[in-house]
mmCIF file of C-alpha atoms and ligand atoms in Angstrom:
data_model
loop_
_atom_site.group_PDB
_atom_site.id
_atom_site.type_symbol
_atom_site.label_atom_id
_atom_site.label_comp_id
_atom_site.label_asym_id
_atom_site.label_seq_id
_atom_site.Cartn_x
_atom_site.Cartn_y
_atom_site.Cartn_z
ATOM 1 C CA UNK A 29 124.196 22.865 60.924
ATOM 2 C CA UNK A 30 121.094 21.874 58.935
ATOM 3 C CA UNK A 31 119.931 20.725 55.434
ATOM 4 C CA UNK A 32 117.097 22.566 55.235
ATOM 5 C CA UNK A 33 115.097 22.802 51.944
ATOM 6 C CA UNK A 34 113.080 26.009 51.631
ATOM 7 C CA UNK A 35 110.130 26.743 48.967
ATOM 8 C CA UNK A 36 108.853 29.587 47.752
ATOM 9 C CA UNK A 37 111.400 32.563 47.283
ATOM 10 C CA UNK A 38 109.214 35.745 46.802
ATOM 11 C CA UNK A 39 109.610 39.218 49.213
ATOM 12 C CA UNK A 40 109.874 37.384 52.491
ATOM 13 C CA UNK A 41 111.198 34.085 51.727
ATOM 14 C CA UNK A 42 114.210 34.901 49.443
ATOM 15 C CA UNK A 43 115.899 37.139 52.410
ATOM 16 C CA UNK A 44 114.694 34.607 55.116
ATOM 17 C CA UNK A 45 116.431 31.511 52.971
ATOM 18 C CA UNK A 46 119.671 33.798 52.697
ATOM 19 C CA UNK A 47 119.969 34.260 56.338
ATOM 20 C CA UNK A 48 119.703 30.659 56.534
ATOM 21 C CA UNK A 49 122.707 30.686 54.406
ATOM 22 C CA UNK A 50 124.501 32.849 56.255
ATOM 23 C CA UNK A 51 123.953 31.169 59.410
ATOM 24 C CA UNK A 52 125.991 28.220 57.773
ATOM 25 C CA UNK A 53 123.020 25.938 56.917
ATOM 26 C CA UNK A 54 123.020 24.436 54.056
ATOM 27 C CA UNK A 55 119.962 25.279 52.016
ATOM 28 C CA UNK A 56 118.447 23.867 48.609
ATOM 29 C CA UNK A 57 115.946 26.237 47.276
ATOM 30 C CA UNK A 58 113.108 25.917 44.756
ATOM 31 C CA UNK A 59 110.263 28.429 43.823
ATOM 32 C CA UNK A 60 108.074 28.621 40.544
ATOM 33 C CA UNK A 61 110.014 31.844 39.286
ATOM 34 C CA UNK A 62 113.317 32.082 37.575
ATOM 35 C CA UNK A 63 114.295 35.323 38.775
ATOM 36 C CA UNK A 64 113.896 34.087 42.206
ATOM 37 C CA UNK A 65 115.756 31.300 41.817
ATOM 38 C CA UNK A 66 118.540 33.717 40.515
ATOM 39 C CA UNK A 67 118.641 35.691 43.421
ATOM 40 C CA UNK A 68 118.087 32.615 45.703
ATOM 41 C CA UNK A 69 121.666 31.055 44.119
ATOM 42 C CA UNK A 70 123.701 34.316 43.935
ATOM 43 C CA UNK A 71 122.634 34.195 48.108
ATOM 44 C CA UNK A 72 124.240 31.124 48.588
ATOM 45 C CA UNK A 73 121.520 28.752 48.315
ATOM 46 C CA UNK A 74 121.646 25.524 46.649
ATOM 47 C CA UNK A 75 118.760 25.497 43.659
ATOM 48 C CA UNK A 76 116.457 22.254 42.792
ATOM 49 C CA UNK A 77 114.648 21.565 40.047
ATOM 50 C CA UNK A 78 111.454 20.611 41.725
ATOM 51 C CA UNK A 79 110.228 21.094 45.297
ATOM 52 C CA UNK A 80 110.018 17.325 45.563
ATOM 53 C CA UNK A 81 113.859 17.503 44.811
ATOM 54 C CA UNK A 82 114.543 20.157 47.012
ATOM 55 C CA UNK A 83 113.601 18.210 50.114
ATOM 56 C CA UNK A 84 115.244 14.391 49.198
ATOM 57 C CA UNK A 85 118.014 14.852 52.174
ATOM 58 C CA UNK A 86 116.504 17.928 54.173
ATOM 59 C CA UNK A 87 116.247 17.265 57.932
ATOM 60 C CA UNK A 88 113.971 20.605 57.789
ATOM 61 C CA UNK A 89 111.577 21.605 55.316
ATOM 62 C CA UNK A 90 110.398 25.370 55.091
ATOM 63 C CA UNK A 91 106.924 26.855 53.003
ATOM 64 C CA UNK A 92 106.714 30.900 52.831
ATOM 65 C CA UNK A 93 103.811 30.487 49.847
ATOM 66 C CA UNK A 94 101.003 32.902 49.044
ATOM 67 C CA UNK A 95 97.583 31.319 50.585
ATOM 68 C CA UNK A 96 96.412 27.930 52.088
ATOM 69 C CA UNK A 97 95.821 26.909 48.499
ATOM 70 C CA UNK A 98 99.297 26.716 47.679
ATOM 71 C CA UNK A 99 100.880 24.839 51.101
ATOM 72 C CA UNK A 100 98.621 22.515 50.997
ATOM 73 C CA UNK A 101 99.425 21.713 47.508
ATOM 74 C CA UNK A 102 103.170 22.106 48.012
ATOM 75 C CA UNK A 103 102.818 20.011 51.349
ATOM 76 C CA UNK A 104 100.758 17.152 49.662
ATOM 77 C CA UNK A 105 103.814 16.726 46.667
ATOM 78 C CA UNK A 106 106.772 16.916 49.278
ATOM 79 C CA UNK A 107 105.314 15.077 52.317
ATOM 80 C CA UNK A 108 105.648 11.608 51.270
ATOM 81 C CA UNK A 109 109.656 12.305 49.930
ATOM 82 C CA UNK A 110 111.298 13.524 53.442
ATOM 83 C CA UNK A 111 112.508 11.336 55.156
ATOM 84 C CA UNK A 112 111.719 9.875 59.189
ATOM 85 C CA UNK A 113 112.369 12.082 61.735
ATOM 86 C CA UNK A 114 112.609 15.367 59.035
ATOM 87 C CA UNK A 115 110.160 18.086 60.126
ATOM 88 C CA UNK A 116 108.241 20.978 57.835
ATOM 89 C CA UNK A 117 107.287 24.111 58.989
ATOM 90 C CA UNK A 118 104.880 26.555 57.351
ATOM 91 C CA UNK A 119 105.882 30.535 57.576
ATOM 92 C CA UNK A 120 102.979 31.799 55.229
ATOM 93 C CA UNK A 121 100.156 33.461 56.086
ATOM 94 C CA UNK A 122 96.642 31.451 55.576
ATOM 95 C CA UNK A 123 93.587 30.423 57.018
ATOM 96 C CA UNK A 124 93.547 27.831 60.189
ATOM 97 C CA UNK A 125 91.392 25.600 58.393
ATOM 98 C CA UNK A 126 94.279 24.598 55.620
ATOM 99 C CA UNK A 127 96.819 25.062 58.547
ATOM 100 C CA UNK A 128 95.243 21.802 60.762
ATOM 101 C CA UNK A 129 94.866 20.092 57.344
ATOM 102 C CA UNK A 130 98.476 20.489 56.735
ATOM 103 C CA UNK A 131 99.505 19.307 59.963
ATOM 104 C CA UNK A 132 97.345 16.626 59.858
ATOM 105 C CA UNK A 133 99.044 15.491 56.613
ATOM 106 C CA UNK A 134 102.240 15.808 58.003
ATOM 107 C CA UNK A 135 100.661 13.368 61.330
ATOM 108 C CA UNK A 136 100.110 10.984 59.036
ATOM 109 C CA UNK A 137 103.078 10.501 57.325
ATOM 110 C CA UNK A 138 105.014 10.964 61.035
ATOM 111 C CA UNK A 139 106.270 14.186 60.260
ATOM 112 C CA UNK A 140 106.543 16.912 62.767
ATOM 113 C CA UNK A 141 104.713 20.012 61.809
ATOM 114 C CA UNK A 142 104.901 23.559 62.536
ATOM 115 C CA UNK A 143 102.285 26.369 61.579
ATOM 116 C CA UNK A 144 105.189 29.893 61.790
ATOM 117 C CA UNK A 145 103.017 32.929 60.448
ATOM 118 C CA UNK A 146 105.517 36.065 60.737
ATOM 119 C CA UNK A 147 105.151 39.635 61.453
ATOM 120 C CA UNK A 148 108.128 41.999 60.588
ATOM 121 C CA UNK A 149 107.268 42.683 56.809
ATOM 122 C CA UNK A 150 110.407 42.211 54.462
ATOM 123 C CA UNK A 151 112.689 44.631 56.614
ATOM 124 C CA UNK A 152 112.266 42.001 59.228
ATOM 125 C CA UNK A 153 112.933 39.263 56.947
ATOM 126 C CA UNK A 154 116.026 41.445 55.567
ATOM 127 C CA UNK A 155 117.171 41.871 59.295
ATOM 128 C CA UNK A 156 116.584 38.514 60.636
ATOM 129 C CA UNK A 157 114.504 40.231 62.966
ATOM 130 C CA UNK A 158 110.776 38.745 62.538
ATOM 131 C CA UNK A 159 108.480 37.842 64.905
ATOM 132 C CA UNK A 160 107.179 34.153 64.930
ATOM 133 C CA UNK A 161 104.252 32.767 66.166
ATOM 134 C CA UNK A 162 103.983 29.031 66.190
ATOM 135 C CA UNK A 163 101.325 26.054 66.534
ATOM 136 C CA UNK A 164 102.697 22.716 66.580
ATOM 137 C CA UNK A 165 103.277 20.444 69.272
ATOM 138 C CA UNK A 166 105.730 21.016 72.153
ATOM 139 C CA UNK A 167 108.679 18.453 70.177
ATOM 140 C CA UNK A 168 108.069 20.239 66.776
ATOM 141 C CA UNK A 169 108.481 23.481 67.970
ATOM 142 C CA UNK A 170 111.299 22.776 70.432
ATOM 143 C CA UNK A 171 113.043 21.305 66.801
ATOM 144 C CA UNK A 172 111.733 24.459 65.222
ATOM 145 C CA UNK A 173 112.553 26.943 67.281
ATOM 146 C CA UNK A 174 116.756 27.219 66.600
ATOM 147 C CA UNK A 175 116.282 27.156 62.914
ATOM 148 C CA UNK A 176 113.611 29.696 63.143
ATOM 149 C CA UNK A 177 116.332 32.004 65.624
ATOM 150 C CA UNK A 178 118.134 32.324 62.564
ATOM 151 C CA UNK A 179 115.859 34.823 61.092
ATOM 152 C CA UNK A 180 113.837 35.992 63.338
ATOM 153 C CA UNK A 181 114.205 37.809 67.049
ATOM 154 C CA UNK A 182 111.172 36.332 68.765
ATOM 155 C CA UNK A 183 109.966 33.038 68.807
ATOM 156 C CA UNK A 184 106.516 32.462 70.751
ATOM 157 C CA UNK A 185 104.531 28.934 70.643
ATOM 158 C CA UNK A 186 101.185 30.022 70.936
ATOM 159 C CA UNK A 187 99.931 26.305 71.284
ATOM 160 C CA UNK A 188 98.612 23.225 68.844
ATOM 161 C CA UNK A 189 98.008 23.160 64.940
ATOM 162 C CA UNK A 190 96.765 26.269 63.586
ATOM 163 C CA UNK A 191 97.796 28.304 66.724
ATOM 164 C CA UNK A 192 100.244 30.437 65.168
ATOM 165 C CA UNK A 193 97.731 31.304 62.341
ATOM 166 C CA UNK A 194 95.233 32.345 64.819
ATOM 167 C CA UNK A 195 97.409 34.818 66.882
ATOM 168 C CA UNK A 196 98.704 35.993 63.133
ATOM 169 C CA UNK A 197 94.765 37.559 62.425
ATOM 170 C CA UNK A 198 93.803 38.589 65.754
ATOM 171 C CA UNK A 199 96.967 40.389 66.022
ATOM 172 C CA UNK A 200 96.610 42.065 61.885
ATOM 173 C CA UNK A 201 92.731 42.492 62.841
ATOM 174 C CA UNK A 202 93.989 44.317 66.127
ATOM 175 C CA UNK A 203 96.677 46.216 63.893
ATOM 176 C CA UNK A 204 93.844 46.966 61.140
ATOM 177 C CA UNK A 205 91.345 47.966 63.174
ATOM 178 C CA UNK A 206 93.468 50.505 65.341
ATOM 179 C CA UNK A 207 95.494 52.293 61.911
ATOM 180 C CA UNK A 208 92.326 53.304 60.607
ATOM 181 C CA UNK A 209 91.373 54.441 64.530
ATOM 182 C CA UNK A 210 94.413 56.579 63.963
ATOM 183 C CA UNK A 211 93.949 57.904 60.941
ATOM 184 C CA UNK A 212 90.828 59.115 61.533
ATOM 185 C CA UNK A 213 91.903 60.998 64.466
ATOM 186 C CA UNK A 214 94.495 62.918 62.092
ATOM 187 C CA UNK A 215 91.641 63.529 59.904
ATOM 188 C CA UNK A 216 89.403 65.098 62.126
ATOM 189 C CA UNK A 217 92.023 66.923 63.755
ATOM 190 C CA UNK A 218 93.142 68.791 60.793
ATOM 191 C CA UNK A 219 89.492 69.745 60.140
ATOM 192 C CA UNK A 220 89.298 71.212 64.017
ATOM 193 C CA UNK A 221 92.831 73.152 63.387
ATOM 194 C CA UNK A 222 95.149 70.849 65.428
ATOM 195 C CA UNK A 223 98.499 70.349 64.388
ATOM 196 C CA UNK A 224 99.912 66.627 63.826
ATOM 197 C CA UNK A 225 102.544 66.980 65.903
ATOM 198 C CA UNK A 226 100.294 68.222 68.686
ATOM 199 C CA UNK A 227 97.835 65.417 68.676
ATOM 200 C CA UNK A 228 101.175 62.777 68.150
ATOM 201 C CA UNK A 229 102.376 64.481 71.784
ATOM 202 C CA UNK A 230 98.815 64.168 72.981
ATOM 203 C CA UNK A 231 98.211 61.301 72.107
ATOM 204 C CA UNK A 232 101.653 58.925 72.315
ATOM 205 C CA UNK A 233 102.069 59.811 75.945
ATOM 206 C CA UNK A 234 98.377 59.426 76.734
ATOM 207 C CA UNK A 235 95.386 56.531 76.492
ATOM 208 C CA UNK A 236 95.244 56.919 72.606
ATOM 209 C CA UNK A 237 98.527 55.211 72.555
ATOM 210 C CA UNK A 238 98.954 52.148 70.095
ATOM 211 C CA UNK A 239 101.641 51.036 67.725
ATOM 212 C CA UNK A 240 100.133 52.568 64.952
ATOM 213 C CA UNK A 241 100.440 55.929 65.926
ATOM 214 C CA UNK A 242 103.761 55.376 67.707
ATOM 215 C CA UNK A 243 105.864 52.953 65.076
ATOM 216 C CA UNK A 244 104.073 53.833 62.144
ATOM 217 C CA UNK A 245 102.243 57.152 62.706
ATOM 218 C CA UNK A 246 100.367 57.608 59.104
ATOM 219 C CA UNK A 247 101.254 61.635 58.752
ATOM 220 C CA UNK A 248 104.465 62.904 57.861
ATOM 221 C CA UNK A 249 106.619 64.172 60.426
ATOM 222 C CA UNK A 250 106.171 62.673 64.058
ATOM 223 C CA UNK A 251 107.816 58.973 63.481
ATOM 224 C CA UNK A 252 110.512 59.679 60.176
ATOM 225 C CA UNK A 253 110.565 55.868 59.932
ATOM 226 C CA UNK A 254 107.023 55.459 58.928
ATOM 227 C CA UNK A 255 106.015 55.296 55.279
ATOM 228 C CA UNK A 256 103.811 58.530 55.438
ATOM 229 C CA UNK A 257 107.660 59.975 54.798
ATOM 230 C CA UNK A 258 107.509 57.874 52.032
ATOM 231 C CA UNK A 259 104.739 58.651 49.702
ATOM 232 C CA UNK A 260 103.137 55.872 51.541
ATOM 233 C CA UNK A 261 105.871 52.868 49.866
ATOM 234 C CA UNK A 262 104.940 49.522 51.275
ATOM 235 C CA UNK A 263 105.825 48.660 54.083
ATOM 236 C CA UNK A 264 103.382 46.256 53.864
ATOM 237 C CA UNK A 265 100.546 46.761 50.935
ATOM 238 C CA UNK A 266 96.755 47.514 51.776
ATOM 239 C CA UNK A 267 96.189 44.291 49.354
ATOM 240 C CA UNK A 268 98.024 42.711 52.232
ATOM 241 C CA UNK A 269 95.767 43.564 55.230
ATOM 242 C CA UNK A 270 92.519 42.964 52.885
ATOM 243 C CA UNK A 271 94.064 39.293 52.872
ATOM 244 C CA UNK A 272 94.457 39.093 56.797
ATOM 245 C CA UNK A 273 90.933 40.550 57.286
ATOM 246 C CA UNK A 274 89.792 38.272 55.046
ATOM 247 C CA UNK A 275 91.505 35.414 57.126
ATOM 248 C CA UNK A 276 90.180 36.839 60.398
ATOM 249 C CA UNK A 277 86.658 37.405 59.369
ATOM 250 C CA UNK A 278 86.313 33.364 57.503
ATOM 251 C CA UNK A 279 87.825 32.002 60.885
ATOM 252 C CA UNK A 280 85.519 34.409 62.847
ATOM 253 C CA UNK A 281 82.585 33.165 60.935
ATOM 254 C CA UNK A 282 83.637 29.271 60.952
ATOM 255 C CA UNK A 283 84.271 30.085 64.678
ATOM 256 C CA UNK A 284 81.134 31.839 66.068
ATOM 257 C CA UNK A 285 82.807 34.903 67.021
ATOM 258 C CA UNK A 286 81.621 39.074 66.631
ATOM 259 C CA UNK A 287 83.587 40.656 65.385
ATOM 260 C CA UNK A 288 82.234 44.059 63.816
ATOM 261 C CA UNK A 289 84.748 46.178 63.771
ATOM 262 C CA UNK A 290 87.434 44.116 61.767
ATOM 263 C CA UNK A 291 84.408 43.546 59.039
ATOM 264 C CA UNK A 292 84.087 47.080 58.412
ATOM 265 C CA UNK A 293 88.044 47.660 58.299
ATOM 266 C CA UNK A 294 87.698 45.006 56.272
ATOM 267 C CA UNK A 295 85.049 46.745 54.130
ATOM 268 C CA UNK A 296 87.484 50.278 54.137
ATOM 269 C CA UNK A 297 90.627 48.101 53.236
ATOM 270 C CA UNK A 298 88.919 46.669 50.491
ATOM 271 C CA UNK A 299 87.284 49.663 49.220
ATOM 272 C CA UNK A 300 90.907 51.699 49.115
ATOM 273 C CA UNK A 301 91.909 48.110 47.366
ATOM 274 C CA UNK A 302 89.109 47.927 44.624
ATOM 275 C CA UNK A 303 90.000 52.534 44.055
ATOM 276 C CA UNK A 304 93.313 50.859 42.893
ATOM 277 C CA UNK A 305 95.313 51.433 46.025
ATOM 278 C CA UNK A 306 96.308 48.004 46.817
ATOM 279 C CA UNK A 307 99.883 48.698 46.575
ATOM 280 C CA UNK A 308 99.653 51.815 48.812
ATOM 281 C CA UNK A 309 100.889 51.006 52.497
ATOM 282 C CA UNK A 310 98.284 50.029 54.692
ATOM 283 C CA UNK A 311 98.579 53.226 56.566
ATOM 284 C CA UNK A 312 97.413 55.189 53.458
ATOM 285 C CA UNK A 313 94.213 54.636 54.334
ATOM 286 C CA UNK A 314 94.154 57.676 55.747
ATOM 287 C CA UNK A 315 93.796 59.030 52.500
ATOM 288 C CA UNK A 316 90.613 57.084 52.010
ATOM 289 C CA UNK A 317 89.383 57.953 55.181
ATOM 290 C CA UNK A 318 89.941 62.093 54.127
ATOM 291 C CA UNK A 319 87.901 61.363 50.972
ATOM 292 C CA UNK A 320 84.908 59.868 52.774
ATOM 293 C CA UNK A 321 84.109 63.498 54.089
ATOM 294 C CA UNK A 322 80.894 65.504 53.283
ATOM 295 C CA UNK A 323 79.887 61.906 51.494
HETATM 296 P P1 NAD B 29 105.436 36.662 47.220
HETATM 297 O O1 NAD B 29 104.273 36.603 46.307
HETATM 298 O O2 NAD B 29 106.486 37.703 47.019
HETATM 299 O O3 NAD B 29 106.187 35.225 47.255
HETATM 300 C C1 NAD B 29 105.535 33.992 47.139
HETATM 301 C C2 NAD B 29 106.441 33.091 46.307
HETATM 302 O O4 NAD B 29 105.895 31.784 46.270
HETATM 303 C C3 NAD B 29 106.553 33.561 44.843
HETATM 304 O O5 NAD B 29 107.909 33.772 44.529
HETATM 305 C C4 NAD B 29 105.943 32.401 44.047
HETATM 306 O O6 NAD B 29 106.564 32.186 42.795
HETATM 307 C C5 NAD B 29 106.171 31.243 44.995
HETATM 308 N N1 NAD B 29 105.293 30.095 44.751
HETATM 309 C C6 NAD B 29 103.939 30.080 44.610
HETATM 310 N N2 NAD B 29 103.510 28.815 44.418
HETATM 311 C C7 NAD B 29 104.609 28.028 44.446
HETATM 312 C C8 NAD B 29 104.815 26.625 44.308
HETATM 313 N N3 NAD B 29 103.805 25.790 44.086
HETATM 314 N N4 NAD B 29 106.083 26.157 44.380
HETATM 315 C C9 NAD B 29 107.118 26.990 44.592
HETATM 316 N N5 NAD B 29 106.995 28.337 44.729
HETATM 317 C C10 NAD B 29 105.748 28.835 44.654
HETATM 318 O O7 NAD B 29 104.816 36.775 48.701
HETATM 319 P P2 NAD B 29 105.561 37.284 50.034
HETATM 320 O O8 NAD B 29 105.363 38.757 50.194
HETATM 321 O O9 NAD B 29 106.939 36.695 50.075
HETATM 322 O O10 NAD B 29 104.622 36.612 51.136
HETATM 323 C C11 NAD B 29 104.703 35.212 51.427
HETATM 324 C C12 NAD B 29 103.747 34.923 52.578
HETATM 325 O O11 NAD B 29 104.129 35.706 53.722
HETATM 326 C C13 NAD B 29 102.281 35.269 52.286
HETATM 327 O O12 NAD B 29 101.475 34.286 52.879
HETATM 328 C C14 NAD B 29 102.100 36.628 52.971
HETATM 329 O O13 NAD B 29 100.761 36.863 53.367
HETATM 330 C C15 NAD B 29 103.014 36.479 54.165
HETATM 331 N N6 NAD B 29 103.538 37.751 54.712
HETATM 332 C C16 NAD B 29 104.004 38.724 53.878
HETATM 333 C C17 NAD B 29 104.493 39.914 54.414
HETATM 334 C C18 NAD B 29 105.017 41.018 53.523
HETATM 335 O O14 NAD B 29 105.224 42.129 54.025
HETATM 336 N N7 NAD B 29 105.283 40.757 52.239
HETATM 337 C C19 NAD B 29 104.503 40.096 55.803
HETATM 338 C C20 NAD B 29 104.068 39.071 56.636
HETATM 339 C C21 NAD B 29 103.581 37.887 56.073
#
């Protein structure tokens, strides 16, 4: 079993740091809040003062932080205090521009680096059942990858530094993209007189099929699971998927790359966001999408 030190406590990495716990690791915790520190001890964890103290000892570090801003920061303080041979690994969500720079900090202190963006949303890191997709090299992510098992059910290496952010945004671009797709399908099929249910059998079974009709289908009824049954409850926020739009369109504009359609769900996301809806889940758009017509 590891020391692991783990920073940053908030939706996702309070209930990832307690399965860590109750995989038998020992873990020493640290985020900026008191009441997440409380939760963080009465899971088991270890609490440090500092983040710098929270990693003296740790043969792995973990980030789950809010934006490239903050790892890079919390990398830069801890970086020079673990110790040979200790690696970090990054499970926020940011851009791949501050993901290379943090590995390259790590490179040059001789610490092995992974970038480990999740998808799963906090059931998943409830459930120990996220998905992670990693960018590293081949000996950081073979070191990574049994820790990471531990609270999550897939583990994919998607390549070097920054890899795992980039698969991150093309996926939540792809996932963007297609729930307003979706929702506007409901929308127009109400106005033609077609029952939800009947385009959800139509469609599920036949080329209109995608995840977010079939796992998180934004009408009640068809999938009970989904948050439509639940006044639209995040889930995971709209405020959310304006951030990973944001993320996809600055690395498609450092990159070169078209990409039209995830700048105008961008432009939806952000206009739902900006009516005040940026707790609603994502899949509430379709409410947005209802209120465009006859405009
Ligand atoms: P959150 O805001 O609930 O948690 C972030 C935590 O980081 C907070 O508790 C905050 O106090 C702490 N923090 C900030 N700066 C710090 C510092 N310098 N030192 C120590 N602690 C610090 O956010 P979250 O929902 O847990 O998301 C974390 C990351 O995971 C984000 O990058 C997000 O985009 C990504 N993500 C979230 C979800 C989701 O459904 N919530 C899903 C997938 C990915």
């Amino acid at each position: 079993m590891a020391n692991i030190a783990f920073i940053g406590l908030g939706n996702m990495g309070g209930p990832m740091a307690a399965n860590l716990v109750k995989a038998g690791h020992k873990v020493t915790a640290f985020d900026l809040m008191e009441a997440s520190r409380a939760q963080a001890r009465a899971d088991g964890a270890g609490i440090a003062d500092s983040s710098v103290a929270a990693v003296k000892g740790a043969d792995v570090v973990i980030t789950m932080l809010p934006a490239g801003k903050h790892v890079l920061s919390v990398w830069n303080e801890v970086i020079p205090s673990m110790g040979k041979g200790a690696l970090i690994i990054d499970c926020s969500t940011i851009d791949v521009e501050s993901a290379k720079q943090a590995h390259a900090l790590a490179a040059k202190h001789g610490i092995g680096s992974v970038d480990a963006p999740v998808s799963g949303g906090t059931g998943g890191a409830k459930g120990a059942t996220l998905t992670f997709m990693c960018g590293g090299e081949d000996k950081a992510f073979a070191a990574a990858k049994p820790v990471l098992e531990n609270m999550g059910k897939k583990i994919v290496h998607c390549g070097g530094a920054g890899a795992g952010q980039a698969a991150k945004i093309c996926n939540n671009m792809i996932l963007g993209i297609s729930m307003i797709a979706v929702g506007e399908a409901f929308a127009l099929a109400e106005k033609l007189g077609l029952s939800h249910q009947a385009l959800f059998d139509v469609a599920s079974t036949s080329s209109g099929q995608c995840w977010a009709l079939t796992s998180y289908c934004p009408v009640p009824g068809p999938v009970p699971t989904s948050p439509a049954n639940n006044d639209y409850k995040p889930g995971f926020a709209s405020v959310l998927m304006v951030k990973d739009l944001t993320l996809a369109q600055d690395a498609a504009t450092a990159a070169g790359a078209a990409t039209p359609l995830g700048k105008h769900a961008q432009e939806i996301y952000k206009a739902f966001d900006a009516a005040g809806h940026g707790g609603v889940d994502f899949s509430g758009i379709i409410q947005h999408v209802r209120g465009l017509a006859g405009k």
